[in-house]
Coordinates of C-alpha atoms in Angstrom, one line a residue:
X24 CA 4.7 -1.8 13.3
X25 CA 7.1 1.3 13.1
X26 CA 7.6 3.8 10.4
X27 CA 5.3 4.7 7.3
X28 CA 2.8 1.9 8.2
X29 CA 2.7 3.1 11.6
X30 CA 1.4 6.5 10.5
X31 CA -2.0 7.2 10.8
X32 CA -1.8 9.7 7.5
X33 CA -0.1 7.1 5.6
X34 CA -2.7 5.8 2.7
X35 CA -2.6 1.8 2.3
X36 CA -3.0 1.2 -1.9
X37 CA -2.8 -2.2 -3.3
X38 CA -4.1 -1.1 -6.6
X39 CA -3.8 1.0 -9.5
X40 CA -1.3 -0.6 -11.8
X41 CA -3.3 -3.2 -13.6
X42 CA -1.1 -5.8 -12.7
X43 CA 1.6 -4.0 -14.9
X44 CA 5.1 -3.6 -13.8
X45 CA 6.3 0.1 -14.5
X46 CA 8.2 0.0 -18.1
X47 CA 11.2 2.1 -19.9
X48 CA 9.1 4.6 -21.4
X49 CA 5.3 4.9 -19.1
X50 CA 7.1 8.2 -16.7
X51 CA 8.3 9.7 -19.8
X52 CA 4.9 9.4 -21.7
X53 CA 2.7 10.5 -18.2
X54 CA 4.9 13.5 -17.9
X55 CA 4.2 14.4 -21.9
X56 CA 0.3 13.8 -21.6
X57 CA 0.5 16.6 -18.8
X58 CA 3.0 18.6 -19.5
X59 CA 1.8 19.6 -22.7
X60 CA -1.4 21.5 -21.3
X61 CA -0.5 25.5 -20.9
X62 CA -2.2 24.9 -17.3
X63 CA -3.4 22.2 -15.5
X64 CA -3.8 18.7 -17.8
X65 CA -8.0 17.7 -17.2
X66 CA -8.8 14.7 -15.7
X67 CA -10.0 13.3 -19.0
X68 CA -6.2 12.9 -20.2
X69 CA -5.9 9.3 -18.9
X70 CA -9.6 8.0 -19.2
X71 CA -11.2 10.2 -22.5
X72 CA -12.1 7.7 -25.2
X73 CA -8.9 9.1 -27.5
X74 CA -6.4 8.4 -24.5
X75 CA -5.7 4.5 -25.9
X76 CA -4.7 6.8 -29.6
X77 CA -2.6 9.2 -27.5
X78 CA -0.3 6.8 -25.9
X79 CA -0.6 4.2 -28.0
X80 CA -1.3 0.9 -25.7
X81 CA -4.6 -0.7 -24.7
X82 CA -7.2 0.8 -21.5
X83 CA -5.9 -0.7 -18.6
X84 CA -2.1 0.5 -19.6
X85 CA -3.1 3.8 -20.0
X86 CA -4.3 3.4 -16.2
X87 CA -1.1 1.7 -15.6
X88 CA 1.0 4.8 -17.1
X89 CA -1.2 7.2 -14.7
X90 CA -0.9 4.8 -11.9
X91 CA 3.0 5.1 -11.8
X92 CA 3.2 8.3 -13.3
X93 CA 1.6 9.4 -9.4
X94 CA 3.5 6.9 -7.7
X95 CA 6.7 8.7 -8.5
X96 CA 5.8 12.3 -8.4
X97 CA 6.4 12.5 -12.4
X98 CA 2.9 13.8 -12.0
X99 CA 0.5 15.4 -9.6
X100 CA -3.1 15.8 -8.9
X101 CA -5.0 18.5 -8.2
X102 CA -8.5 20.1 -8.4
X103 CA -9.6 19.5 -11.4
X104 CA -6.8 17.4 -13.4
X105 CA -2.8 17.3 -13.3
X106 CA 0.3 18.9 -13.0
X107 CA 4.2 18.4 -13.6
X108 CA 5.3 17.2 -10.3
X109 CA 8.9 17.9 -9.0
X110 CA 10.3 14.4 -10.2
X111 CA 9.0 14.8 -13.9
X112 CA 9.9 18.2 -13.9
X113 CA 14.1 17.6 -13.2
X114 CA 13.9 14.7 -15.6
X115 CA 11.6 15.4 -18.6
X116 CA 11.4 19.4 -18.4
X117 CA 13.6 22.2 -19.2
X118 CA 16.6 20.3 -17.4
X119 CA 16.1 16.6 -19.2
X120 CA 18.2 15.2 -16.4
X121 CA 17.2 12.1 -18.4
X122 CA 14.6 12.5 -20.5
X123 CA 14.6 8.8 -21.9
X124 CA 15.0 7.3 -18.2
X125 CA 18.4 5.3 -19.5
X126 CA 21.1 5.9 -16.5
X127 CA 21.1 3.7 -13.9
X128 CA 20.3 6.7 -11.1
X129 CA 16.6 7.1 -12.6
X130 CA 15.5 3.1 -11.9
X131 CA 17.0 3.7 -8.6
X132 CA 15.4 7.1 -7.6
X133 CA 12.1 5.0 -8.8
X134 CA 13.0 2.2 -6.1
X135 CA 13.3 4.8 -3.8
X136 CA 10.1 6.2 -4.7
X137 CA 8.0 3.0 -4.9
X138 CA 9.7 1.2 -2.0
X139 CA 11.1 3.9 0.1
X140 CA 8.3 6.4 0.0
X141 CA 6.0 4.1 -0.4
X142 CA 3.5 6.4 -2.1
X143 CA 0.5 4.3 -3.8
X144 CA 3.0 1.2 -3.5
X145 CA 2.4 -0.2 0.2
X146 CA 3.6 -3.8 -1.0
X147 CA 6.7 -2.6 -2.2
X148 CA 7.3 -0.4 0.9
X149 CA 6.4 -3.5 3.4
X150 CA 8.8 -6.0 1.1
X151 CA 11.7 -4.1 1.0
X152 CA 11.2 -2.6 4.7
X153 CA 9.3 -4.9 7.1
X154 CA 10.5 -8.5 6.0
X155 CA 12.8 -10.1 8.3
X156 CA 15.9 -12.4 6.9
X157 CA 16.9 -12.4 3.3
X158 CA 15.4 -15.3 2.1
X159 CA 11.1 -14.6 1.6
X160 CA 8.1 -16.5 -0.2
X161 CA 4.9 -15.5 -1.8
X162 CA 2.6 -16.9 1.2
X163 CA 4.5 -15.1 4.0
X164 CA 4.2 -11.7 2.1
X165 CA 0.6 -12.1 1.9
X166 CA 0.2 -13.2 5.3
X167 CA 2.2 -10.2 6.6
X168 CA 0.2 -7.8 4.4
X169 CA -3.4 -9.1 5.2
X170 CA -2.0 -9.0 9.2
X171 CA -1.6 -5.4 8.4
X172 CA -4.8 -4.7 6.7
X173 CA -7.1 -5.9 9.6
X174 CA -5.0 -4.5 12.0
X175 CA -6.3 -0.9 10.7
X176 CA -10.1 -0.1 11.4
X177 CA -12.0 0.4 8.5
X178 CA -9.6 -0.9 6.1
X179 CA -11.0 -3.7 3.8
X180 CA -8.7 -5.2 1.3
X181 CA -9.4 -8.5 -0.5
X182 CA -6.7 -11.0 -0.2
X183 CA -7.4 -11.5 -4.0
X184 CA -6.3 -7.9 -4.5
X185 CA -3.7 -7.9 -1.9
X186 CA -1.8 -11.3 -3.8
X187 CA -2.0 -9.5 -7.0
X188 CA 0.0 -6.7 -5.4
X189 CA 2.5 -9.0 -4.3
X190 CA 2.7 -10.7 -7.9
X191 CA 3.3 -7.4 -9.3
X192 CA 5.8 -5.8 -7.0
X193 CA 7.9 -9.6 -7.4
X194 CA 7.6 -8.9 -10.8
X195 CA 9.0 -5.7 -11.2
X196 CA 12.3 -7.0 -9.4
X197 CA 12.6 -9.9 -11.6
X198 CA 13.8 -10.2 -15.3
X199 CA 11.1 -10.9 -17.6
X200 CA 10.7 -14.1 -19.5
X201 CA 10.7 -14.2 -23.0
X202 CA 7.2 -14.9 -24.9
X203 CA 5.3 -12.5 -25.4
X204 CA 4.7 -10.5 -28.6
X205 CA 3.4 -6.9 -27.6
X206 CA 5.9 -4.3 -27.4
X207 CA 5.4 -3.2 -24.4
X208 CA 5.3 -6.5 -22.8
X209 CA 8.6 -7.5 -24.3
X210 CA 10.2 -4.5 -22.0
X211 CA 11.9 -5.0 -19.0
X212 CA 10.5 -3.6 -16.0
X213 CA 12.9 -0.3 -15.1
X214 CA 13.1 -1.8 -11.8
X215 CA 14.6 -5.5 -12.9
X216 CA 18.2 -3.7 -13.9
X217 CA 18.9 -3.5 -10.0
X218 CA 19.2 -7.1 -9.4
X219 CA 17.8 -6.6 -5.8
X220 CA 15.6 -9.7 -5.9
X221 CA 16.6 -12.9 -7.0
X222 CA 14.8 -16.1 -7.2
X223 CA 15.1 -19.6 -7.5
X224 CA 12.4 -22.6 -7.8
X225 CA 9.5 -20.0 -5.9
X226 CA 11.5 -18.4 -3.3
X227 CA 12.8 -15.5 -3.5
X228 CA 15.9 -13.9 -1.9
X229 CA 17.1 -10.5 -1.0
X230 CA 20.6 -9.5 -2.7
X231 CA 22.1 -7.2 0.6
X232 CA 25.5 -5.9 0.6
X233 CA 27.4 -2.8 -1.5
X234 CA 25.5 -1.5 -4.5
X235 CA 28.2 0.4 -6.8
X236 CA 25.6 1.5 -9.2
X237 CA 23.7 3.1 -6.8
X238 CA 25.0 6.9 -7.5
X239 CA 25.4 9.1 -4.2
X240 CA 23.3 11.9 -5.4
X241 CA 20.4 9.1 -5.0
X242 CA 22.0 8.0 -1.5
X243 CA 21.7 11.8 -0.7
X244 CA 18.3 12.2 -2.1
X245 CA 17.3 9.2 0.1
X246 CA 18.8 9.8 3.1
X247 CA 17.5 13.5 2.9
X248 CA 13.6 12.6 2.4
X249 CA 14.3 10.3 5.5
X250 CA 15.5 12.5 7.1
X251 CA 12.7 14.7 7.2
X252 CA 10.2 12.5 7.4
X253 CA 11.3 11.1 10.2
X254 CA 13.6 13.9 12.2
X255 CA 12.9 16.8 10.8
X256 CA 14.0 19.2 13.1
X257 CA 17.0 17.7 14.3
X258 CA 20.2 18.7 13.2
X259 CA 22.4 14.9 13.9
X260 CA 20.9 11.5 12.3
X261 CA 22.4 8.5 14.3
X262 CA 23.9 5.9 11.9
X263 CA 21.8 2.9 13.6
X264 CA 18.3 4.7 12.3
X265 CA 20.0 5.5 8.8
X266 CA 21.3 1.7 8.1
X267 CA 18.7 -0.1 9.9
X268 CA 15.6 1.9 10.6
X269 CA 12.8 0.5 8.3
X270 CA 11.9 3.4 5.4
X271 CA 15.5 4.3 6.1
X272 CA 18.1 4.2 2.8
X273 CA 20.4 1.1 4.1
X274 CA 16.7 -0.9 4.4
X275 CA 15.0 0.1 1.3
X276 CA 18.5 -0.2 -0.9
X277 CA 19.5 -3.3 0.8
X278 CA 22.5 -2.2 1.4
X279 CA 24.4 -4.0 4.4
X280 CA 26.3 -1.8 7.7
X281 CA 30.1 -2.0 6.1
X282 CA 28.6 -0.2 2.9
X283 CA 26.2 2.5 4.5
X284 CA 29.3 3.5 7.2
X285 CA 31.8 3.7 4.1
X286 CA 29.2 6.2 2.2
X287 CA 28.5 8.1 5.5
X288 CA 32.5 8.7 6.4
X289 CA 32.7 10.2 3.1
X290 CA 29.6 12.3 3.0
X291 CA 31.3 15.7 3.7
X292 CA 33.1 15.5 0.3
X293 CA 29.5 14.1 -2.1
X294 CA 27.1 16.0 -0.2
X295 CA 29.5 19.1 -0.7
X296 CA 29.5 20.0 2.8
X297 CA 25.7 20.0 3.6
X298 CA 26.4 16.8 5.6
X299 CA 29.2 15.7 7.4
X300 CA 30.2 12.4 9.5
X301 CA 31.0 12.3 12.9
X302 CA 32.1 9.4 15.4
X303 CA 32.9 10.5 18.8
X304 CA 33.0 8.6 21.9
X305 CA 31.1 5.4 19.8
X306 CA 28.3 7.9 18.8
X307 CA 28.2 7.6 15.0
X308 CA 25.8 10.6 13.3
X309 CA 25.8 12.4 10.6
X310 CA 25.6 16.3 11.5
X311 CA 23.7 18.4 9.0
X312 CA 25.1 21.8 8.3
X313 CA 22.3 23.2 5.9
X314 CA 18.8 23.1 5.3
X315 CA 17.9 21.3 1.9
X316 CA 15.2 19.2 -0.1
X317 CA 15.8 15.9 -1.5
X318 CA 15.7 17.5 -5.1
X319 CA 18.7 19.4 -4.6
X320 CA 20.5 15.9 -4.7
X321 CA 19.2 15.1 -7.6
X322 CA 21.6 17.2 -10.5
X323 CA 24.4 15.9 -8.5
X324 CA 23.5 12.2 -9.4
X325 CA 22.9 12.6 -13.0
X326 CA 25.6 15.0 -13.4
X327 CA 28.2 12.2 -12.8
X328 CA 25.8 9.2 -14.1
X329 CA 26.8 11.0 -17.4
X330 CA 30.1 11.5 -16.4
X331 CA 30.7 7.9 -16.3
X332 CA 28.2 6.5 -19.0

């Protein structure tokens, strides 16, 4: 095991959600529940008796809204209740990137966030970074992950709770059947619009190659929380660990070699000069000029997601 899973700070989760796919609206409506508190939002915002009047769906998707509202840094914890975190902050505060989470860039920062990050969301991290081959079913995913689970000492999942991860994370890929009758149900999940999982008759298939809605700001953001996770203090990033390593961009966005090397030669002119590509001698690397955070990509992305919406 390398990467995320092979780091002994990394927190396995294969809970949380309530078996509910992340909807439209849930990051919005965590980031208002907290946000609204002059300080620090108590711990009775998500669980108080009146928090099913306050948001307006049942228990458990109230839990659901929490659940994913941490996942991707919309919101924090801390000693005693929550805080804005940085992701809620450029897209709901003062800023309102995109405050009703409609461009394309937001469902793909969430992938990143869920499947790249892997915070709270270990199957999505393992599905989109430690399955082999494009082509994948239920029963291996579940084999994989339990592998994983008693692998670690002291770590007890049930494989109950571990296949109701994996029917989750599945579903948040794919486009929801019609039937039911509950607003909330009857949304897609944010993460179906990518189209990165498809499936036919149980089996389910990766879709790899160039992804043109995927905005480079995002692609920057990525590659730059990579980055330092993974290299900190080096300055040069060879293109091998950025298109292949698992947490890396190319794995996580599926994106195939051709389409990571054609955004890489062009990342002096995106990244406005922070990085720049360089292949000399058959070493291929990207050279980093300037220190800088993955959320100084992030204007950058919606600035031209509006430009071409």
């Amino acid at each position: 095991m390398r990467g995320k899973l092979a780091d002994p700070n990394y927190k396995l989760q294969f809970a949380g959600h309530e078996t509910f796919p992340l909807r439209q609206l849930w990051l919005r409506k965590a980031y208002d529940a907290v946000a609204r508190s002059d300080e620090i939002a108590p711990r009775g915002t998500f669980n108080d008796p009146d928090a099913i009047v306050a948001f307006g769906v049942g228990k458990n998707m109230v839990a659901a809204i929490r659940h994913w509202g941490l996942a991707c840094n919309v919101i924090q914890e801390t000693k005693g209740g929550y805080i804005p975190g940085p992701i809620g902050a450029a897209l709901f505060g003062p800023d309102q990137l995109d405050p009703y989470l409609e461009h394309p860039a937001s469902a793909w920062l969430v992938h990143w966030l869920v499947a790249g990050e892997g915070n709270r969301a270990t199957t999505w991290h393992y599905v989109f970074n430690h399955v082999s081959g494009q082509a994948f079913d239920k029963a291996n995913l579940i084999s994989g992950l339990r592998e994983l689970v008693t692998s670690i000492p002291g770590i007890r999942v049930s494989e109950s709770t571990i296949t109701r991860d994996v029917d989750v994370c599945l579903r948040s890929y794919i486009p929801k059947d019609a039937g039911s009758d509950a607003a909330e149900e009857l949304a897609e999940p944010v993460l179906a619009q990518l189209g990165l999982i498809t499936t036919t008759r149980g089996s389910f298939d990766f879709r790899v190659g160039p992804k043109p809605s995927l905005p480079d700001g995002v692609f920057l953001y990525a590659l730059t929380a990579f980055w330092n996770q993974s290299a900190s203090t080096a300055n040069t990033l060879g293109f091998d660990l950025i298109a292949l390593e698992r947490g890396g961009p190319g794995m996580t966005f599926k994106l195939d070699v051709d389409s990571v090397a054609e955004r890489l030669v062009d990342i002096e002119r995106t990244s406005g000069g922070i990085y720049s590509w360089s292949d000399t001698a058959g070493m291929r690397q990207v050279i980093r000029r300037k220190e800088v955070t993955p959320e100084d990509f992030l204007t950058l992305a919606y600035r031209r997601a509006k430009q071409c919406s």
